[in-house]
Short mmCIF file of C-alpha atoms in Angstrom, two decimals:
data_model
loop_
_atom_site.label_atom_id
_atom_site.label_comp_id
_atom_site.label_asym_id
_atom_site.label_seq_id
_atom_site.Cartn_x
_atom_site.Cartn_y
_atom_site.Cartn_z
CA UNK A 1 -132.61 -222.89 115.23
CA UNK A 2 -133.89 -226.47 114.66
CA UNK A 3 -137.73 -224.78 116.23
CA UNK A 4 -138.40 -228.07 118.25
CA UNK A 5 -140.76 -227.02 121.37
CA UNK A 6 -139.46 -228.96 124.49
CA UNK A 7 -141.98 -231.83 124.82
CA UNK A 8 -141.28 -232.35 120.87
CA UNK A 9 -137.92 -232.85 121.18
CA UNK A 10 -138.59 -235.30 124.20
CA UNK A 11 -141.36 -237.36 121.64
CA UNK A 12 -139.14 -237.12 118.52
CA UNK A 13 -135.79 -238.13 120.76
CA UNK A 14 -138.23 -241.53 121.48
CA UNK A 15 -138.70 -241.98 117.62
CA UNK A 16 -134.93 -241.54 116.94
CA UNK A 17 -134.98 -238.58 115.45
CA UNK A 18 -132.22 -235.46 115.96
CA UNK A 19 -132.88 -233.02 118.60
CA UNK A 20 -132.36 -229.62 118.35
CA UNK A 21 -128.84 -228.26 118.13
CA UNK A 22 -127.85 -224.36 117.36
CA UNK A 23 -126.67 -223.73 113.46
CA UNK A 24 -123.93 -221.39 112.67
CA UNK A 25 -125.61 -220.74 109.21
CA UNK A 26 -128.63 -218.97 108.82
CA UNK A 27 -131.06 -220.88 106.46
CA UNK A 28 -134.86 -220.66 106.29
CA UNK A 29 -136.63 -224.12 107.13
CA UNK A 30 -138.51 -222.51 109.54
CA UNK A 31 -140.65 -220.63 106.86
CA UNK A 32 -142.16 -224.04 105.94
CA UNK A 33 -145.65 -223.38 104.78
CA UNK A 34 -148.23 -225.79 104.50
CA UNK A 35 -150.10 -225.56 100.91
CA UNK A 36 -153.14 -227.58 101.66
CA UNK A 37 -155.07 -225.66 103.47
CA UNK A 38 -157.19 -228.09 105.07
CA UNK A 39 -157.60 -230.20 101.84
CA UNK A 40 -157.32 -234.08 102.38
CA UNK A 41 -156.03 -234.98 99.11
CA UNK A 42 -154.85 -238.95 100.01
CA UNK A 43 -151.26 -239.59 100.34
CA UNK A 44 -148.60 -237.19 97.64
CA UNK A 45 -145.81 -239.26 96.87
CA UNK A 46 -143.99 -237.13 94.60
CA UNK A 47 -143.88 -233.73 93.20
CA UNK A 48 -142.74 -231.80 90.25
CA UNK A 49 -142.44 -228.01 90.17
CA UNK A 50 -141.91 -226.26 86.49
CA UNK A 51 -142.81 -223.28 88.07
CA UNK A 52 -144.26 -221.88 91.18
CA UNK A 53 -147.98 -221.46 89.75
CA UNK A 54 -147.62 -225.21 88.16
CA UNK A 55 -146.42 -227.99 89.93
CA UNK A 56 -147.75 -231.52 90.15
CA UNK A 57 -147.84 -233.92 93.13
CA UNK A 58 -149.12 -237.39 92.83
CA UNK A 59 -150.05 -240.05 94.98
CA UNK A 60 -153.78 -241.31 96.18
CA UNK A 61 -155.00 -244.30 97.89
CA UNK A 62 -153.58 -247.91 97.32
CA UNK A 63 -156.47 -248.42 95.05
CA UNK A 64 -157.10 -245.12 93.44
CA UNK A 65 -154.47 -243.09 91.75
CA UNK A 66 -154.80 -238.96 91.43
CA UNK A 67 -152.81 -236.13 90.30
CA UNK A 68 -153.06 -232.53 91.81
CA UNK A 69 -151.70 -229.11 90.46
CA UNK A 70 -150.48 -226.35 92.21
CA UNK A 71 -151.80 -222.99 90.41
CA UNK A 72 -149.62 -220.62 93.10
CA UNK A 73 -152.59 -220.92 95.27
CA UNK A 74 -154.33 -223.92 95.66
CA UNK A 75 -154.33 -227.97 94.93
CA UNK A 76 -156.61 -229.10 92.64
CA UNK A 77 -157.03 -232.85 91.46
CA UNK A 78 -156.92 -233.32 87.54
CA UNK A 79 -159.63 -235.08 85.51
CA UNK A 80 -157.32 -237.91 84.37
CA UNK A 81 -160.26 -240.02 82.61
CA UNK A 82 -158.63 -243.30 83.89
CA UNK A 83 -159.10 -245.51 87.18
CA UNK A 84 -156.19 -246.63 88.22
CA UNK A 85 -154.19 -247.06 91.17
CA UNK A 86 -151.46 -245.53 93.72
CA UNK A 87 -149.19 -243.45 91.71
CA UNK A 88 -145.70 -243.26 92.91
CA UNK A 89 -143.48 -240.74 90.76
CA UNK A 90 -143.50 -238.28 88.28
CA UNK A 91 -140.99 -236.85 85.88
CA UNK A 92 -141.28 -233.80 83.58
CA UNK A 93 -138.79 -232.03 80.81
CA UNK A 94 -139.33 -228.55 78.95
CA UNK A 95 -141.71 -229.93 76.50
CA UNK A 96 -145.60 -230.32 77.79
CA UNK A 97 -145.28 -233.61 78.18
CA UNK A 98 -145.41 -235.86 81.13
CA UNK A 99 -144.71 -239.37 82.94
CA UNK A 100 -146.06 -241.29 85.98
CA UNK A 101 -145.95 -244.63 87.47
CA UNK A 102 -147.21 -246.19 90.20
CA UNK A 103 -148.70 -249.81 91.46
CA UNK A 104 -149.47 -252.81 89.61
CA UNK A 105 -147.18 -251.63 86.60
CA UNK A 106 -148.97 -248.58 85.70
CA UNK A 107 -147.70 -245.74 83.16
CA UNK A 108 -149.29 -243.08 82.64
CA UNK A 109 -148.03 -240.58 79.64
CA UNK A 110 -149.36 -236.68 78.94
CA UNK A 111 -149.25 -235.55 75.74
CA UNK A 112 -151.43 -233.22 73.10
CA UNK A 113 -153.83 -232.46 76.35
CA UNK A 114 -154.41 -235.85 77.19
CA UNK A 115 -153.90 -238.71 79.46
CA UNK A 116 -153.11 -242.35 78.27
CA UNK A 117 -152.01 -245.13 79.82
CA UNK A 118 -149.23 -247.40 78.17
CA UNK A 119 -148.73 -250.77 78.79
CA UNK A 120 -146.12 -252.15 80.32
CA UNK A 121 -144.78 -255.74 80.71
CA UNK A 122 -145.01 -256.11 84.46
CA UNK A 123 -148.17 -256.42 86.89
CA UNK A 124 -145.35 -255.28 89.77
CA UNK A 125 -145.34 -251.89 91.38
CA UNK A 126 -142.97 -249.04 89.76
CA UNK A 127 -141.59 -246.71 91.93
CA UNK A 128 -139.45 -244.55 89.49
CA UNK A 129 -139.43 -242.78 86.25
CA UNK A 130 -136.83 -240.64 84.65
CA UNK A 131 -135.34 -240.08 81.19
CA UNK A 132 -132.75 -237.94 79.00
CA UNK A 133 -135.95 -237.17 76.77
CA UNK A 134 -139.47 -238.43 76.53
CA UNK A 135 -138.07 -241.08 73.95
CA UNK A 136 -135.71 -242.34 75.88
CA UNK A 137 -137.01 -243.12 79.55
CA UNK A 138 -136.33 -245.54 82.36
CA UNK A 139 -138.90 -246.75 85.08
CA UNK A 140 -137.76 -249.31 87.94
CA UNK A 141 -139.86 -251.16 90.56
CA UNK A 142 -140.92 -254.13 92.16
CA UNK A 143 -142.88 -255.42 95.10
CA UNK A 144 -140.06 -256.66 97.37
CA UNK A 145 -141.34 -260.33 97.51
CA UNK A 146 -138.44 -262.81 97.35
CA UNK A 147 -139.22 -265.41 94.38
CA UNK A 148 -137.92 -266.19 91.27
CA UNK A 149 -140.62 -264.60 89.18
CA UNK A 150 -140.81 -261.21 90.93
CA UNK A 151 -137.41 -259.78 91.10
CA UNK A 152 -136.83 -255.88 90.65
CA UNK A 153 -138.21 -254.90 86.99
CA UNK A 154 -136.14 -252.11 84.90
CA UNK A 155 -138.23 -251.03 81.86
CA UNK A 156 -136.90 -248.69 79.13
CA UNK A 157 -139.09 -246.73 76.64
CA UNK A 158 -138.04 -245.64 73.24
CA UNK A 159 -140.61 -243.68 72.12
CA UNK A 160 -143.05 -246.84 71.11
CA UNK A 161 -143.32 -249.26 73.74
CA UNK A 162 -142.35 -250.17 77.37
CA UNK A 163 -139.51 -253.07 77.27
CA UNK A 164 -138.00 -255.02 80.68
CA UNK A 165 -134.35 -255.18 80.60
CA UNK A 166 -132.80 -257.88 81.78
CA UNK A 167 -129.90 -257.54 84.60
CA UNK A 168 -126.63 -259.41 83.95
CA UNK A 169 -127.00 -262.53 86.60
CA UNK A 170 -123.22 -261.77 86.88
CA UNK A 171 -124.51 -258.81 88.85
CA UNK A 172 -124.86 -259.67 92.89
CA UNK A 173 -128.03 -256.80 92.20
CA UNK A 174 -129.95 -259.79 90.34
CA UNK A 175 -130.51 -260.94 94.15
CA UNK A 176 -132.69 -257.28 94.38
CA UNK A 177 -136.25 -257.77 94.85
CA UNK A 178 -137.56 -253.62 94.71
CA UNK A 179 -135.62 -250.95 92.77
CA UNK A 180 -136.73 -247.78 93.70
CA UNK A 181 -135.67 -244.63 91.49
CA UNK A 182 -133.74 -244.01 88.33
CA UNK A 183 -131.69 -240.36 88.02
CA UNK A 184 -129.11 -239.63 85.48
CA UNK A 185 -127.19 -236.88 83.97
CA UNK A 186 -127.83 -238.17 80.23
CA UNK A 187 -128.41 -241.52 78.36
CA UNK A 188 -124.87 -242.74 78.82
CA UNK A 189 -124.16 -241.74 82.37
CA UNK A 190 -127.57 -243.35 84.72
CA UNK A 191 -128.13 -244.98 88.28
CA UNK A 192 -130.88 -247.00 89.73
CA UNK A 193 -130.65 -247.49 93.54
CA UNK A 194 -133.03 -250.40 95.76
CA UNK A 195 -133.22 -252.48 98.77
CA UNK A 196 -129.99 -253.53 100.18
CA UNK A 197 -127.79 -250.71 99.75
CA UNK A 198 -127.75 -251.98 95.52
CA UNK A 199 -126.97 -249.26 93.43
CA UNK A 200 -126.52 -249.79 89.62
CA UNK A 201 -124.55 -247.37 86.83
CA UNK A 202 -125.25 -247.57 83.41
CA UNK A 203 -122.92 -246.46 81.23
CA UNK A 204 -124.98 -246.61 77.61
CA UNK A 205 -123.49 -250.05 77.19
CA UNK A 206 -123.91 -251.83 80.42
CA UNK A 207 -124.90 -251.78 83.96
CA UNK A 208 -122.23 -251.73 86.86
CA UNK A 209 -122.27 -252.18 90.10
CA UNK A 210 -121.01 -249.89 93.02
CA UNK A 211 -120.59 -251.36 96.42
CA UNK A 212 -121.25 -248.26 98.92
CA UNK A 213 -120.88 -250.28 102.19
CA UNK A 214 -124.01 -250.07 103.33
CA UNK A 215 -126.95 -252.75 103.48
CA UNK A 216 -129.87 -250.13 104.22
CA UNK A 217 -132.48 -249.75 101.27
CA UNK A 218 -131.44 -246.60 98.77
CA UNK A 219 -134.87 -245.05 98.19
CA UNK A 220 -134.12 -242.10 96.36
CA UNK A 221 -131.54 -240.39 94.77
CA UNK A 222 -130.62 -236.87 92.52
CA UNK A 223 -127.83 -234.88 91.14
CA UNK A 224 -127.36 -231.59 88.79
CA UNK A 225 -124.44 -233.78 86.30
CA UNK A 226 -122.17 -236.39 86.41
CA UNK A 227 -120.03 -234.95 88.94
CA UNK A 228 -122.97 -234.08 91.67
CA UNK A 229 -124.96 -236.84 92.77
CA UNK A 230 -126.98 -237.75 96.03
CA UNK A 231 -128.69 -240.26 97.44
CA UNK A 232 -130.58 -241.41 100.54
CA UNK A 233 -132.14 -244.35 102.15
CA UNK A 234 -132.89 -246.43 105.31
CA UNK A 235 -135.59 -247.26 107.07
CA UNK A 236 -135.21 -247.04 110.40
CA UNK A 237 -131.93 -244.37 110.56
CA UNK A 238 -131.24 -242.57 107.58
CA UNK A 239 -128.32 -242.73 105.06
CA UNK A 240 -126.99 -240.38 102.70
CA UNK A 241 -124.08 -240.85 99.61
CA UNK A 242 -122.86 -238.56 97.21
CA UNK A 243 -120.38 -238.68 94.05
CA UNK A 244 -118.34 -235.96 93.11
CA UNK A 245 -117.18 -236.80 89.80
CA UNK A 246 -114.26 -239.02 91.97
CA UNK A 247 -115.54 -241.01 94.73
CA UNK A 248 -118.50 -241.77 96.98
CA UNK A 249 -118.74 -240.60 99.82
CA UNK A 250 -121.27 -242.51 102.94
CA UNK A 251 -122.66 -241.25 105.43
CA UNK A 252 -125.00 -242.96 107.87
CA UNK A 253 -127.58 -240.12 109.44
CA UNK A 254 -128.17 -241.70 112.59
CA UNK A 255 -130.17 -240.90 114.51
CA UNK A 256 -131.66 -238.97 111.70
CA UNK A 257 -134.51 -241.12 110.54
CA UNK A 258 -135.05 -242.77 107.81
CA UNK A 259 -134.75 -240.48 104.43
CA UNK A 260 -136.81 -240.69 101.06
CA UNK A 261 -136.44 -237.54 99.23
CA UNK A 262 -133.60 -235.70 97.78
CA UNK A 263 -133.24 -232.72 96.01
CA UNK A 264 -130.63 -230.38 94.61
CA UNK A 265 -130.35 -226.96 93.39
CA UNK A 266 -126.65 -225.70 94.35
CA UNK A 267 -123.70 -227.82 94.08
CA UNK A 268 -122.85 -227.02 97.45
CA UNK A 269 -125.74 -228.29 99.00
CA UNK A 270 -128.21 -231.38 99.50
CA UNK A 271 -131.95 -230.96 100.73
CA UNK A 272 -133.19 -234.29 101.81
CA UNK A 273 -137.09 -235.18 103.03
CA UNK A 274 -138.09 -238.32 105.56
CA UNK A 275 -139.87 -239.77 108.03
CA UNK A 276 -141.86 -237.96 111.02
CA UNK A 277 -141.64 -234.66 108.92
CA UNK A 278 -137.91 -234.33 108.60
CA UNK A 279 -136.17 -231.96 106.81
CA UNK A 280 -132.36 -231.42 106.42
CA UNK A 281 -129.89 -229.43 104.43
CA UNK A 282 -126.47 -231.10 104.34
CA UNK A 283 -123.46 -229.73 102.90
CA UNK A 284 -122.50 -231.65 99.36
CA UNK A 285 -118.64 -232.24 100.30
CA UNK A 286 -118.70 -233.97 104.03
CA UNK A 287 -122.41 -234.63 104.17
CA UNK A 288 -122.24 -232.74 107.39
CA UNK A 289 -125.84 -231.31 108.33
CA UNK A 290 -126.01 -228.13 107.95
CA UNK A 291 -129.31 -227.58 109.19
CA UNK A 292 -131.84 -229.85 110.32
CA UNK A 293 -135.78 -229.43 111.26
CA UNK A 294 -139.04 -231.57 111.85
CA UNK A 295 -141.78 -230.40 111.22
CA UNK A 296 -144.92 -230.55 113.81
CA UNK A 297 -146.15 -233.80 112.90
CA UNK A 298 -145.84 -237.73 112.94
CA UNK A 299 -146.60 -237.83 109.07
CA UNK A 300 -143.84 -238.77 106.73
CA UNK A 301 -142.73 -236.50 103.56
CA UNK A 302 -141.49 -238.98 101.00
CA UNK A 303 -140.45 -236.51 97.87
CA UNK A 304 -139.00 -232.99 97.65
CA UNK A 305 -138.70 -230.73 94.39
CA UNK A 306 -137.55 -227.34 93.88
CA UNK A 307 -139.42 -224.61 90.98
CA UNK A 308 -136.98 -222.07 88.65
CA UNK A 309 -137.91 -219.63 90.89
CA UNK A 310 -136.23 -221.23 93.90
CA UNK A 311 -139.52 -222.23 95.77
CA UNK A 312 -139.04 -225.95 97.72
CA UNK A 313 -142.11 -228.26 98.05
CA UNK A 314 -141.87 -231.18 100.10
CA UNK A 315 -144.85 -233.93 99.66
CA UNK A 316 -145.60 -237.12 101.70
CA UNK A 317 -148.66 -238.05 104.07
CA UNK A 318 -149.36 -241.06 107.23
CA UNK A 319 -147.38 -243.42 105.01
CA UNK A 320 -145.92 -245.73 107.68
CA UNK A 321 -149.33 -246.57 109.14
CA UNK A 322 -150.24 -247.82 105.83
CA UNK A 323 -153.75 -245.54 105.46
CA UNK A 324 -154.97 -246.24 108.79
CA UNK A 325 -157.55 -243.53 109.42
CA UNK A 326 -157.90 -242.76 105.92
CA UNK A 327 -155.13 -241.79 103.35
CA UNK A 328 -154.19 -238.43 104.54
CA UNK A 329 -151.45 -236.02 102.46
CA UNK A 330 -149.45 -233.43 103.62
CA UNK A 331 -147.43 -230.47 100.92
CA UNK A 332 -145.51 -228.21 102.69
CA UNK A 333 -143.13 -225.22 100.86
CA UNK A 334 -140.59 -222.39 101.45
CA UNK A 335 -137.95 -219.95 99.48
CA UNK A 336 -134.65 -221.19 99.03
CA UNK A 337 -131.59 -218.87 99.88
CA UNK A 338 -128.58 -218.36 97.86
CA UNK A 339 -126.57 -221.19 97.98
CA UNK A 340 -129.13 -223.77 98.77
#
């Protein structure tokens, strides 16, 4: 049920990626629809659905930062009125307001129809954003270059300014060079994940840390509360984690490849996004896949996001080859079944 054609499986198997197994469960990844229609909107690095007619994807070029909407029938890039570059993530509540971040420190806020950038005290790239309420957010980042001055950077923003937190050096994580998202269920229950397997709980009071076993980069991570959490990572083989309000659980994907997006609508279930188009549905208690598919191409999605109405867009582009041949996106979606 997995739809690989015969020579695909044979390429993919050479990439380490799954081949094609039956299901016993009947889920949709098949329907995957790309969005784009022939649009070449640079790399989309994240997106954000508040509904099926408006959802946001972000991304660019290294050096040029966009933002597209999704009106329920076609992207369109927004007149942000700034230069500035790559954008990385986005994060949205029910008010109209809005948050991205991206390279060389950039944060970008939406409010009262417009877009303003906010300084922040780092010149480092952030790849995360996320926050109990506009006035109390949490970005993380860094460039992954080993030296003294440029260690992973977690900012916090309470409603007037952005502010770097310093880590406790107690903390092995202070050896962390990149942090790479920040989820939580609410300001005194929050995690931040990075290179290394490092992943980092803060408890409104202060940070600790939670040895998973693994030494493969966390990239991304998402839960529904404080009892249903995922996350994924690694580069070359994928790995997947999840709390359930009493203990991790670890999983290592191989020879799944490397995983960047998660998402999660059901507490039963776990949709995770990553590298040469893959797409998987794992079950929340064993991490067990449940259903597993890559898509027709040697792009990479990097971010996954589901709208109210239970529509799944997956975002990413030719991220590994670092733009060669131009900066080239790809958005694909479907309609999530009960229990997904």
């Amino acid at each position: 049920m997995r739809g690989h054609s015969s020579a695909l499986c044979l390429l993919l198997s050479a990439l380490c990626v799954s081949s094609g197994c039956p299901s016993e469960v009947a889920y949709a990844p098949l329907n995957w629809t790309d969005t784009l229609g022939g649009s070449e909107p640079g790399w989309l690095m994240n997106v954000h659905a508040r509904a099926y007619d408006e959802r946001y994807a972000l991304g660019g070029s290294l050096e040029s930062g966009a933002i597209w909407r999704f009106d329920g029938e076609a992207w369109t890039p927004l007149e942000l009125g700034l230069e500035l570059p790559l954008l990385n993530w986005i994060h949205a509540d029910a008010s109209e307001t809005l948050v991205a971040v991206g390279r060389g420190g950039s944060a970008l806020h939406f409010a009262e129809g417009a877009w303003r950038l906010r300084e922040t005290p780092t010149e480092q790239t952030l790849w995360g954003v996320w926050g109990s309420s506009m006035d109390a957010l949490w970005a993380v980042g860094g460039d992954a270059i080993a030296s003294e001055e440029r260690r992973g950077v977690v900012l916090r923003w309470e409603g007037q300014a952005w502010t770097r937190m310093e880590l406790p050096e107690t903390l092995n994580a202070g050896e962390i060079y990149a942090w790479f998202k920040v989820w939580g269920s609410g300001p005194q229950d929050v995690y931040i994940v990075g290179q290394r397997g490092a992943l980092l709980h803060w408890n409104g009071v202060e940070w600790d840390e939670i040895p998973l076993g693994t030494t493969k980069d966390l990239i991304a991570l998402w839960g529904l509360d404080a009892d249903h959490v995922a996350l994924v990572g690694g580069r070359n083989n994928g790995v997947v984690a999840r709390w359930d309000g009493a203990s991790w659980l670890l999983r290592d994907m191989s020879p799944m490849p490397g995983l960047n997006g998660v998402w999660m609508r059901d507490a039963s279930s776990i949709h995770v996004a990553g590298n040469y188009g893959t797409l998987a549905v794992l079950d929340f208690e064993t991490l067990e896949t449940v259903e597993e598919l890559s898509l027709e191409t040697m792009d990479d999605l990097h971010a996954l996001h589901g709208s109210p109405e239970g529509v799944l867009t997956a975002v990413g582009g030719n991220l590994l080859s670092q733009g060669s041949g131009g900066f080239r996106g790809i958005a694909y979606h479907r309609a999530l079944v009960e229990g997904e």
